[in-house]
Amino acid sequence: MSKFARIALIAGLGAMTAACGGGGLLNRDRPDEFAVQRQAPLVVPPDFNLVPPQPGAPRPSEGSAASQTLEALFGGPQARSSVETSMLERAGAAAPGIRSAVGDPGTATVAKGSVTRDIIAAPEGDGASAAAVIPG
């Protein structure tokens, strides 16, 4: 046996037996599987005091989902500080109702070409099969 083969064999045996060690650098703290406690089962309260909704009655939620989300995350809409307002004025911020004016026929738009128009006008498929046609 060559010297390289002996060294490789010793290194391989050392690597295989390294997992057998119980102390030193290879010792890890493992969780105790017998220390787990059972949780008490959930109990349904005996009295809910809930009334079924009346047909046609408005939903009890207040506002839209977007306003409820903003309220839950940030505590509702906050007034802008004077520094923020002046910074937006100097930067040329868009008007507050810009989204409603985008679809206006008087709004100037950029022509994107026939390819974009063809993509937008393409019929909707079922998504099961796709095909690509490369002109030319």
mmCIF file of N, CA, C and O in Angstrom, residues 7-94:
data_model
loop_
_atom_site.group_PDB
_atom_site.id
_atom_site.type_symbol
_atom_site.label_atom_id
_atom_site.label_comp_id
_atom_site.label_asym_id
_atom_site.label_seq_id
_atom_site.Cartn_x
_atom_site.Cartn_y
_atom_site.Cartn_z
ATOM 1 N N ILE A 7 -2.571 7.212 4.351
ATOM 2 C CA ILE A 7 -3.029 8.469 4.947
ATOM 3 C C ILE A 7 -4.511 8.683 4.655
ATOM 4 O O ILE A 7 -5.288 9.105 5.528
ATOM 5 N N ALA A 8 -4.950 8.400 3.438
ATOM 6 C CA ALA A 8 -6.354 8.543 3.072
ATOM 7 C C ALA A 8 -7.232 7.596 3.881
ATOM 8 O O ALA A 8 -8.332 7.957 4.327
ATOM 9 N N LEU A 9 -6.745 6.344 4.120
ATOM 10 C CA LEU A 9 -7.500 5.376 4.898
ATOM 11 C C LEU A 9 -7.621 5.825 6.348
ATOM 12 O O LEU A 9 -8.705 5.754 6.946
ATOM 13 N N ILE A 10 -6.548 6.322 6.925
ATOM 14 C CA ILE A 10 -6.585 6.793 8.310
ATOM 15 C C ILE A 10 -7.502 8.006 8.438
ATOM 16 O O ILE A 10 -8.293 8.106 9.394
ATOM 17 N N ALA A 11 -7.433 8.937 7.496
ATOM 18 C CA ALA A 11 -8.301 10.110 7.528
ATOM 19 C C ALA A 11 -9.767 9.710 7.377
ATOM 20 O O ALA A 11 -10.650 10.255 8.053
ATOM 21 N N GLY A 12 -10.066 8.767 6.521
ATOM 22 C CA GLY A 12 -11.438 8.295 6.339
ATOM 23 C C GLY A 12 -11.983 7.617 7.575
ATOM 24 O O GLY A 12 -13.127 7.842 7.982
ATOM 25 N N LEU A 13 -11.176 6.776 8.221
ATOM 26 C CA LEU A 13 -11.607 6.118 9.446
ATOM 27 C C LEU A 13 -11.795 7.139 10.568
ATOM 28 O O LEU A 13 -12.730 7.029 11.363
ATOM 29 N N GLY A 14 -10.920 8.121 10.624
ATOM 30 C CA GLY A 14 -11.066 9.169 11.634
ATOM 31 C C GLY A 14 -12.339 9.979 11.422
ATOM 32 O O GLY A 14 -13.024 10.356 12.374
ATOM 33 N N ALA A 15 -12.673 10.272 10.179
ATOM 34 C CA ALA A 15 -13.896 11.030 9.886
ATOM 35 C C ALA A 15 -15.137 10.216 10.224
ATOM 36 O O ALA A 15 -16.132 10.753 10.713
ATOM 37 N N MET A 16 -15.085 8.897 9.979
ATOM 38 C CA MET A 16 -16.252 8.060 10.278
ATOM 39 C C MET A 16 -16.469 7.896 11.772
ATOM 40 O O MET A 16 -17.593 7.821 12.245
ATOM 41 N N THR A 17 -15.394 7.846 12.544
ATOM 42 C CA THR A 17 -15.551 7.652 13.986
ATOM 43 C C THR A 17 -15.702 8.974 14.739
ATOM 44 O O THR A 17 -15.929 8.966 15.940
ATOM 45 N N ALA A 18 -15.613 10.093 14.055
ATOM 46 C CA ALA A 18 -15.750 11.382 14.734
ATOM 47 C C ALA A 18 -17.151 11.572 15.291
ATOM 48 O O ALA A 18 -17.333 12.241 16.304
ATOM 49 N N ALA A 19 -18.146 10.975 14.667
ATOM 50 C CA ALA A 19 -19.519 11.119 15.132
ATOM 51 C C ALA A 19 -19.798 10.288 16.376
ATOM 52 O O ALA A 19 -20.790 10.487 17.055
ATOM 53 N N CYS A 20 -18.907 9.372 16.693
ATOM 54 C CA CYS A 20 -19.114 8.515 17.857
ATOM 55 C C CYS A 20 -18.715 9.194 19.160
ATOM 56 O O CYS A 20 -19.042 8.690 20.223
ATOM 57 N N GLY A 21 -18.001 10.282 19.083
ATOM 58 C CA GLY A 21 -17.525 10.953 20.290
ATOM 59 C C GLY A 21 -18.672 11.536 21.088
ATOM 60 O O GLY A 21 -19.671 11.987 20.553
ATOM 61 N N GLY A 22 -18.543 11.564 22.427
ATOM 62 C CA GLY A 22 -19.604 12.070 23.260
ATOM 63 C C GLY A 22 -19.232 13.338 23.998
ATOM 64 O O GLY A 22 -20.014 13.880 24.743
ATOM 65 N N GLY A 23 -18.059 13.846 23.830
ATOM 66 C CA GLY A 23 -17.649 15.026 24.576
ATOM 67 C C GLY A 23 -16.707 15.866 23.739
ATOM 68 O O GLY A 23 -16.465 15.607 22.564
ATOM 69 N N GLY A 24 -16.196 16.901 24.339
ATOM 70 C CA GLY A 24 -15.241 17.755 23.643
ATOM 71 C C GLY A 24 -15.947 18.727 22.722
ATOM 72 O O GLY A 24 -17.030 19.233 22.998
ATOM 73 N N LEU A 25 -15.328 18.987 21.599
ATOM 74 C CA LEU A 25 -15.861 19.963 20.648
ATOM 75 C C LEU A 25 -17.116 19.466 19.939
ATOM 76 O O LEU A 25 -17.898 20.247 19.425
ATOM 77 N N LEU A 26 -17.300 18.151 19.895
ATOM 78 C CA LEU A 26 -18.427 17.606 19.146
ATOM 79 C C LEU A 26 -19.681 17.437 19.998
ATOM 80 O O LEU A 26 -20.692 16.943 19.529
ATOM 81 N N ASN A 27 -19.634 17.808 21.274
ATOM 82 C CA ASN A 27 -20.787 17.662 22.145
ATOM 83 C C ASN A 27 -21.784 18.793 21.883
ATOM 84 O O ASN A 27 -21.421 19.955 21.877
ATOM 85 N N ARG A 28 -23.039 18.447 21.670
ATOM 86 C CA ARG A 28 -24.075 19.444 21.432
ATOM 87 C C ARG A 28 -25.164 19.279 22.468
ATOM 88 O O ARG A 28 -25.410 18.183 22.961
ATOM 89 N N ASP A 29 -25.832 20.368 22.786
ATOM 90 C CA ASP A 29 -26.995 20.302 23.661
ATOM 91 C C ASP A 29 -28.210 19.953 22.816
ATOM 92 O O ASP A 29 -28.558 20.665 21.883
ATOM 93 N N ARG A 30 -28.835 18.854 23.133
ATOM 94 C CA ARG A 30 -30.006 18.406 22.384
ATOM 95 C C ARG A 30 -31.254 18.616 23.239
ATOM 96 O O ARG A 30 -31.188 18.536 24.458
ATOM 97 N N PRO A 31 -32.405 18.857 22.607
ATOM 98 C CA PRO A 31 -33.625 19.024 23.397
ATOM 99 C C PRO A 31 -34.045 17.697 24.029
ATOM 100 O O PRO A 31 -33.810 16.623 23.467
ATOM 101 N N ASP A 32 -34.635 17.781 25.187
ATOM 102 C CA ASP A 32 -35.115 16.593 25.883
ATOM 103 C C ASP A 32 -36.521 16.285 25.400
ATOM 104 O O ASP A 32 -37.462 17.054 25.626
ATOM 105 N N GLU A 33 -36.691 15.164 24.730
ATOM 106 C CA GLU A 33 -37.995 14.840 24.166
ATOM 107 C C GLU A 33 -39.011 14.458 25.230
ATOM 108 O O GLU A 33 -40.215 14.433 24.971
ATOM 109 N N PHE A 34 -38.558 14.162 26.441
ATOM 110 C CA PHE A 34 -39.489 13.805 27.500
ATOM 111 C C PHE A 34 -39.934 15.019 28.317
ATOM 112 O O PHE A 34 -40.758 14.889 29.216
ATOM 113 N N ALA A 35 -39.382 16.188 28.023
ATOM 114 C CA ALA A 35 -39.744 17.393 28.771
ATOM 115 C C ALA A 35 -40.930 18.122 28.158
ATOM 116 O O ALA A 35 -41.319 19.172 28.634
ATOM 117 N N VAL A 36 -41.527 17.593 27.098
ATOM 118 C CA VAL A 36 -42.649 18.233 26.425
ATOM 119 C C VAL A 36 -43.921 18.005 27.227
ATOM 120 O O VAL A 36 -44.205 16.898 27.668
ATOM 121 N N GLN A 37 -44.690 19.071 27.442
ATOM 122 C CA GLN A 37 -45.938 18.959 28.178
ATOM 123 C C GLN A 37 -47.115 19.055 27.215
ATOM 124 O O GLN A 37 -47.029 19.719 26.194
ATOM 125 N N ARG A 38 -48.179 18.430 27.582
ATOM 126 C CA ARG A 38 -49.387 18.513 26.763
ATOM 127 C C ARG A 38 -50.099 19.814 27.057
ATOM 128 O O ARG A 38 -50.173 20.250 28.202
ATOM 129 N N GLN A 39 -50.643 20.418 26.006
ATOM 130 C CA GLN A 39 -51.429 21.636 26.163
ATOM 131 C C GLN A 39 -52.859 21.252 26.534
ATOM 132 O O GLN A 39 -53.385 20.229 26.088
ATOM 133 N N ALA A 40 -53.477 22.082 27.328
ATOM 134 C CA ALA A 40 -54.884 21.854 27.664
ATOM 135 C C ALA A 40 -55.730 22.056 26.414
ATOM 136 O O ALA A 40 -55.429 22.915 25.576
ATOM 137 N N PRO A 41 -56.777 21.270 26.230
ATOM 138 C CA PRO A 41 -57.610 21.442 25.031
ATOM 139 C C PRO A 41 -58.338 22.785 25.063
ATOM 140 O O PRO A 41 -58.616 23.337 26.126
ATOM 141 N N LEU A 42 -58.621 23.296 23.870
ATOM 142 C CA LEU A 42 -59.357 24.546 23.768
ATOM 143 C C LEU A 42 -60.799 24.341 24.218
ATOM 144 O O LEU A 42 -61.418 23.309 23.941
ATOM 145 N N VAL A 43 -61.329 25.315 24.911
ATOM 146 C CA VAL A 43 -62.680 25.220 25.442
ATOM 147 C C VAL A 43 -63.522 26.317 24.786
ATOM 148 O O VAL A 43 -63.119 27.480 24.741
ATOM 149 N N VAL A 44 -64.672 25.933 24.275
ATOM 150 C CA VAL A 44 -65.591 26.886 23.678
ATOM 151 C C VAL A 44 -66.401 27.528 24.796
ATOM 152 O O VAL A 44 -66.975 26.822 25.630
ATOM 153 N N PRO A 45 -66.442 28.850 24.850
ATOM 154 C CA PRO A 45 -67.236 29.490 25.903
ATOM 155 C C PRO A 45 -68.706 29.113 25.772
ATOM 156 O O PRO A 45 -69.226 28.941 24.672
ATOM 157 N N PRO A 46 -69.423 28.981 26.903
ATOM 158 C CA PRO A 46 -70.809 28.536 26.819
ATOM 159 C C PRO A 46 -71.761 29.585 26.261
ATOM 160 O O PRO A 46 -72.785 29.242 25.700
ATOM 161 N N ASP A 47 -71.423 30.891 26.367
ATOM 162 C CA ASP A 47 -72.353 31.917 25.921
ATOM 163 C C ASP A 47 -71.631 32.888 25.000
ATOM 164 O O ASP A 47 -70.711 33.585 25.404
ATOM 165 N N PHE A 48 -72.020 32.928 23.748
ATOM 166 C CA PHE A 48 -71.384 33.812 22.779
ATOM 167 C C PHE A 48 -72.045 35.183 22.715
ATOM 168 O O PHE A 48 -71.422 36.150 22.347
ATOM 169 N N ASN A 49 -73.301 35.268 22.977
ATOM 170 C CA ASN A 49 -74.087 36.494 22.817
ATOM 171 C C ASN A 49 -74.031 37.017 21.383
ATOM 172 O O ASN A 49 -74.043 38.217 21.148
ATOM 173 N N LEU A 50 -73.959 36.121 20.431
ATOM 174 C CA LEU A 50 -73.941 36.512 19.021
ATOM 175 C C LEU A 50 -75.340 36.368 18.440
ATOM 176 O O LEU A 50 -76.062 35.423 18.750
ATOM 177 N N VAL A 51 -75.685 37.298 17.591
ATOM 178 C CA VAL A 51 -76.979 37.273 16.932
ATOM 179 C C VAL A 51 -76.721 37.045 15.446
ATOM 180 O O VAL A 51 -75.857 37.694 14.853
ATOM 181 N N PRO A 52 -77.447 36.135 14.806
ATOM 182 C CA PRO A 52 -77.224 35.935 13.376
ATOM 183 C C PRO A 52 -77.592 37.203 12.597
ATOM 184 O O PRO A 52 -78.503 37.942 12.986
ATOM 185 N N PRO A 53 -76.890 37.479 11.513
ATOM 186 C CA PRO A 53 -77.179 38.698 10.750
ATOM 187 C C PRO A 53 -78.550 38.622 10.076
ATOM 188 O O PRO A 53 -79.022 37.564 9.687
ATOM 189 N N GLN A 54 -79.166 39.783 9.952
ATOM 190 C CA GLN A 54 -80.457 39.878 9.288
ATOM 191 C C GLN A 54 -80.233 39.911 7.777
ATOM 192 O O GLN A 54 -79.258 40.502 7.306
ATOM 193 N N PRO A 55 -81.101 39.294 6.995
ATOM 194 C CA PRO A 55 -80.937 39.342 5.537
ATOM 195 C C PRO A 55 -81.031 40.774 5.023
ATOM 196 O O PRO A 55 -81.935 41.528 5.389
ATOM 197 N N GLY A 56 -80.072 41.169 4.216
ATOM 198 C CA GLY A 56 -80.054 42.495 3.620
ATOM 199 C C GLY A 56 -79.459 43.564 4.502
ATOM 200 O O GLY A 56 -79.344 44.715 4.090
ATOM 201 N N ALA A 57 -79.065 43.224 5.704
ATOM 202 C CA ALA A 57 -78.477 44.224 6.610
ATOM 203 C C ALA A 57 -77.036 44.504 6.185
ATOM 204 O O ALA A 57 -76.357 43.630 5.637
ATOM 205 N N PRO A 58 -76.559 45.730 6.377
ATOM 206 C CA PRO A 58 -75.171 46.032 5.997
ATOM 207 C C PRO A 58 -74.199 45.264 6.879
ATOM 208 O O PRO A 58 -74.508 44.905 8.015
ATOM 209 N N ARG A 59 -73.025 45.032 6.336
ATOM 210 C CA ARG A 59 -72.003 44.304 7.081
ATOM 211 C C ARG A 59 -71.550 45.137 8.274
ATOM 212 O O ARG A 59 -71.477 46.352 8.203
ATOM 213 N N PRO A 60 -71.216 44.491 9.367
ATOM 214 C CA PRO A 60 -70.828 45.238 10.561
ATOM 215 C C PRO A 60 -69.441 45.870 10.458
ATOM 216 O O PRO A 60 -69.083 46.681 11.283
ATOM 217 N N SER A 61 -68.669 45.509 9.446
ATOM 218 C CA SER A 61 -67.329 46.087 9.330
ATOM 219 C C SER A 61 -67.431 47.559 8.946
ATOM 220 O O SER A 61 -68.324 47.979 8.221
ATOM 221 N N GLU A 62 -66.511 48.328 9.437
ATOM 222 C CA GLU A 62 -66.509 49.763 9.168
ATOM 223 C C GLU A 62 -65.468 50.077 8.103
ATOM 224 O O GLU A 62 -64.298 49.780 8.281
ATOM 225 N N GLY A 63 -65.858 50.687 7.014
ATOM 226 C CA GLY A 63 -64.929 51.104 5.976
ATOM 227 C C GLY A 63 -64.540 49.966 5.055
ATOM 228 O O GLY A 63 -65.008 48.843 5.164
ATOM 229 N N SER A 64 -63.646 50.300 4.130
ATOM 230 C CA SER A 64 -63.202 49.314 3.157
ATOM 231 C C SER A 64 -62.055 48.493 3.738
ATOM 232 O O SER A 64 -61.513 48.795 4.798
ATOM 233 N N ALA A 65 -61.669 47.452 3.009
ATOM 234 C CA ALA A 65 -60.573 46.598 3.460
ATOM 235 C C ALA A 65 -59.262 47.380 3.497
ATOM 236 O O ALA A 65 -58.435 47.179 4.383
ATOM 237 N N ALA A 66 -59.079 48.292 2.538
ATOM 238 C CA ALA A 66 -57.846 49.080 2.510
ATOM 239 C C ALA A 66 -57.747 49.994 3.726
ATOM 240 O O ALA A 66 -56.692 50.105 4.356
ATOM 241 N N SER A 67 -58.847 50.627 4.090
ATOM 242 C CA SER A 67 -58.806 51.512 5.257
ATOM 243 C C SER A 67 -58.634 50.724 6.543
ATOM 244 O O SER A 67 -57.942 51.162 7.460
ATOM 245 N N GLN A 68 -59.225 49.533 6.626
ATOM 246 C CA GLN A 68 -59.030 48.691 7.799
ATOM 247 C C GLN A 68 -57.577 48.237 7.912
ATOM 248 O O GLN A 68 -57.020 48.165 9.006
ATOM 249 N N THR A 69 -56.946 47.933 6.767
ATOM 250 C CA THR A 69 -55.548 47.519 6.771
ATOM 251 C C THR A 69 -54.654 48.656 7.217
ATOM 252 O O THR A 69 -53.752 48.464 8.042
ATOM 253 N N LEU A 70 -54.888 49.853 6.675
ATOM 254 C CA LEU A 70 -54.093 51.006 7.096
ATOM 255 C C LEU A 70 -54.274 51.292 8.581
ATOM 256 O O LEU A 70 -53.312 51.625 9.278
ATOM 257 N N GLU A 71 -55.494 51.151 9.055
ATOM 258 C CA GLU A 71 -55.758 51.386 10.467
ATOM 259 C C GLU A 71 -55.038 50.368 11.337
ATOM 260 O O GLU A 71 -54.461 50.709 12.369
ATOM 261 N N ALA A 72 -55.042 49.108 10.903
ATOM 262 C CA ALA A 72 -54.390 48.062 11.691
ATOM 263 C C ALA A 72 -52.874 48.201 11.681
ATOM 264 O O ALA A 72 -52.215 47.987 12.688
ATOM 265 N N LEU A 73 -52.313 48.568 10.538
ATOM 266 C CA LEU A 73 -50.857 48.651 10.433
ATOM 267 C C LEU A 73 -50.294 49.942 10.993
ATOM 268 O O LEU A 73 -49.286 49.934 11.703
ATOM 269 N N PHE A 74 -50.895 51.056 10.649
ATOM 270 C CA PHE A 74 -50.291 52.347 10.956
ATOM 271 C C PHE A 74 -51.137 53.228 11.860
ATOM 272 O O PHE A 74 -50.774 54.363 12.126
ATOM 273 N N GLY A 75 -52.284 52.764 12.303
ATOM 274 C CA GLY A 75 -53.122 53.581 13.160
ATOM 275 C C GLY A 75 -53.893 54.631 12.402
ATOM 276 O O GLY A 75 -54.232 55.665 12.951
ATOM 277 N N GLY A 76 -54.190 54.401 11.139
ATOM 278 C CA GLY A 76 -54.962 55.352 10.352
ATOM 279 C C GLY A 76 -54.084 56.331 9.600
ATOM 280 O O GLY A 76 -52.877 56.399 9.796
ATOM 281 N N PRO A 77 -54.687 57.105 8.701
ATOM 282 C CA PRO A 77 -53.895 58.064 7.929
ATOM 283 C C PRO A 77 -53.389 59.189 8.833
ATOM 284 O O PRO A 77 -54.123 59.707 9.670
ATOM 285 N N GLN A 78 -52.144 59.523 8.665
ATOM 286 C CA GLN A 78 -51.518 60.564 9.476
ATOM 287 C C GLN A 78 -51.341 61.825 8.638
ATOM 288 O O GLN A 78 -51.104 61.759 7.430
ATOM 289 N N ALA A 79 -51.434 62.966 9.286
ATOM 290 C CA ALA A 79 -51.218 64.240 8.593
ATOM 291 C C ALA A 79 -49.730 64.394 8.294
ATOM 292 O O ALA A 79 -48.878 63.957 9.063
ATOM 293 N N ARG A 80 -49.431 64.979 7.144
ATOM 294 C CA ARG A 80 -48.035 65.201 6.768
ATOM 295 C C ARG A 80 -47.472 66.381 7.538
ATOM 296 O O ARG A 80 -48.161 67.368 7.786
ATOM 297 N N SER A 81 -46.192 66.269 7.863
ATOM 298 C CA SER A 81 -45.535 67.369 8.556
ATOM 299 C C SER A 81 -45.244 68.488 7.564
ATOM 300 O O SER A 81 -45.305 68.298 6.340
ATOM 301 N N SER A 82 -44.904 69.653 8.073
ATOM 302 C CA SER A 82 -44.611 70.780 7.192
ATOM 303 C C SER A 82 -43.359 70.514 6.372
ATOM 304 O O SER A 82 -43.262 70.931 5.218
ATOM 305 N N VAL A 83 -42.390 69.809 6.930
ATOM 306 C CA VAL A 83 -41.168 69.478 6.189
ATOM 307 C C VAL A 83 -41.493 68.549 5.029
ATOM 308 O O VAL A 83 -41.022 68.742 3.899
ATOM 309 N N GLU A 84 -42.305 67.524 5.275
ATOM 310 C CA GLU A 84 -42.667 66.597 4.218
ATOM 311 C C GLU A 84 -43.484 67.293 3.135
ATOM 312 O O GLU A 84 -43.280 67.065 1.936
ATOM 313 N N THR A 85 -44.408 68.156 3.521
ATOM 314 C CA THR A 85 -45.225 68.875 2.551
ATOM 315 C C THR A 85 -44.369 69.781 1.681
ATOM 316 O O THR A 85 -44.529 69.806 0.453
ATOM 317 N N SER A 86 -43.438 70.525 2.286
ATOM 318 C CA SER A 86 -42.595 71.411 1.484
ATOM 319 C C SER A 86 -41.663 70.618 0.573
ATOM 320 O O SER A 86 -41.395 71.025 -0.560
ATOM 321 N N MET A 87 -41.178 69.456 1.032
ATOM 322 C CA MET A 87 -40.311 68.623 0.196
ATOM 323 C C MET A 87 -41.086 68.090 -1.009
ATOM 324 O O MET A 87 -40.592 68.086 -2.133
ATOM 325 N N LEU A 88 -42.334 67.668 -0.800
ATOM 326 C CA LEU A 88 -43.139 67.176 -1.914
ATOM 327 C C LEU A 88 -43.474 68.292 -2.897
ATOM 328 O O LEU A 88 -43.518 68.069 -4.109
ATOM 329 N N GLU A 89 -43.714 69.504 -2.402
ATOM 330 C CA GLU A 89 -43.995 70.628 -3.291
ATOM 331 C C GLU A 89 -42.772 70.970 -4.134
ATOM 332 O O GLU A 89 -42.878 71.238 -5.329
ATOM 333 N N ARG A 90 -41.608 70.970 -3.521
ATOM 334 C CA ARG A 90 -40.376 71.279 -4.270
ATOM 335 C C ARG A 90 -40.030 70.185 -5.267
ATOM 336 O O ARG A 90 -39.448 70.455 -6.309
ATOM 337 N N ALA A 91 -40.347 68.927 -4.945
ATOM 338 C CA ALA A 91 -40.037 67.819 -5.848
ATOM 339 C C ALA A 91 -41.034 67.734 -6.994
ATOM 340 O O ALA A 91 -40.797 67.033 -7.974
ATOM 341 N N GLY A 92 -42.148 68.436 -6.895
ATOM 342 C CA GLY A 92 -43.155 68.392 -7.959
ATOM 343 C C GLY A 92 -43.997 67.132 -7.871
ATOM 344 O O GLY A 92 -44.141 66.407 -8.844
ATOM 345 N N ALA A 93 -44.505 66.845 -6.695
ATOM 346 C CA ALA A 93 -45.313 65.649 -6.498
ATOM 347 C C ALA A 93 -46.574 65.713 -7.344
ATOM 348 O O ALA A 93 -47.080 66.781 -7.665
ATOM 349 N N ALA A 94 -47.070 64.538 -7.688
ATOM 350 C CA ALA A 94 -48.272 64.452 -8.504
ATOM 351 C C ALA A 94 -49.482 64.925 -7.694
ATOM 352 O O ALA A 94 -49.490 64.895 -6.474
#
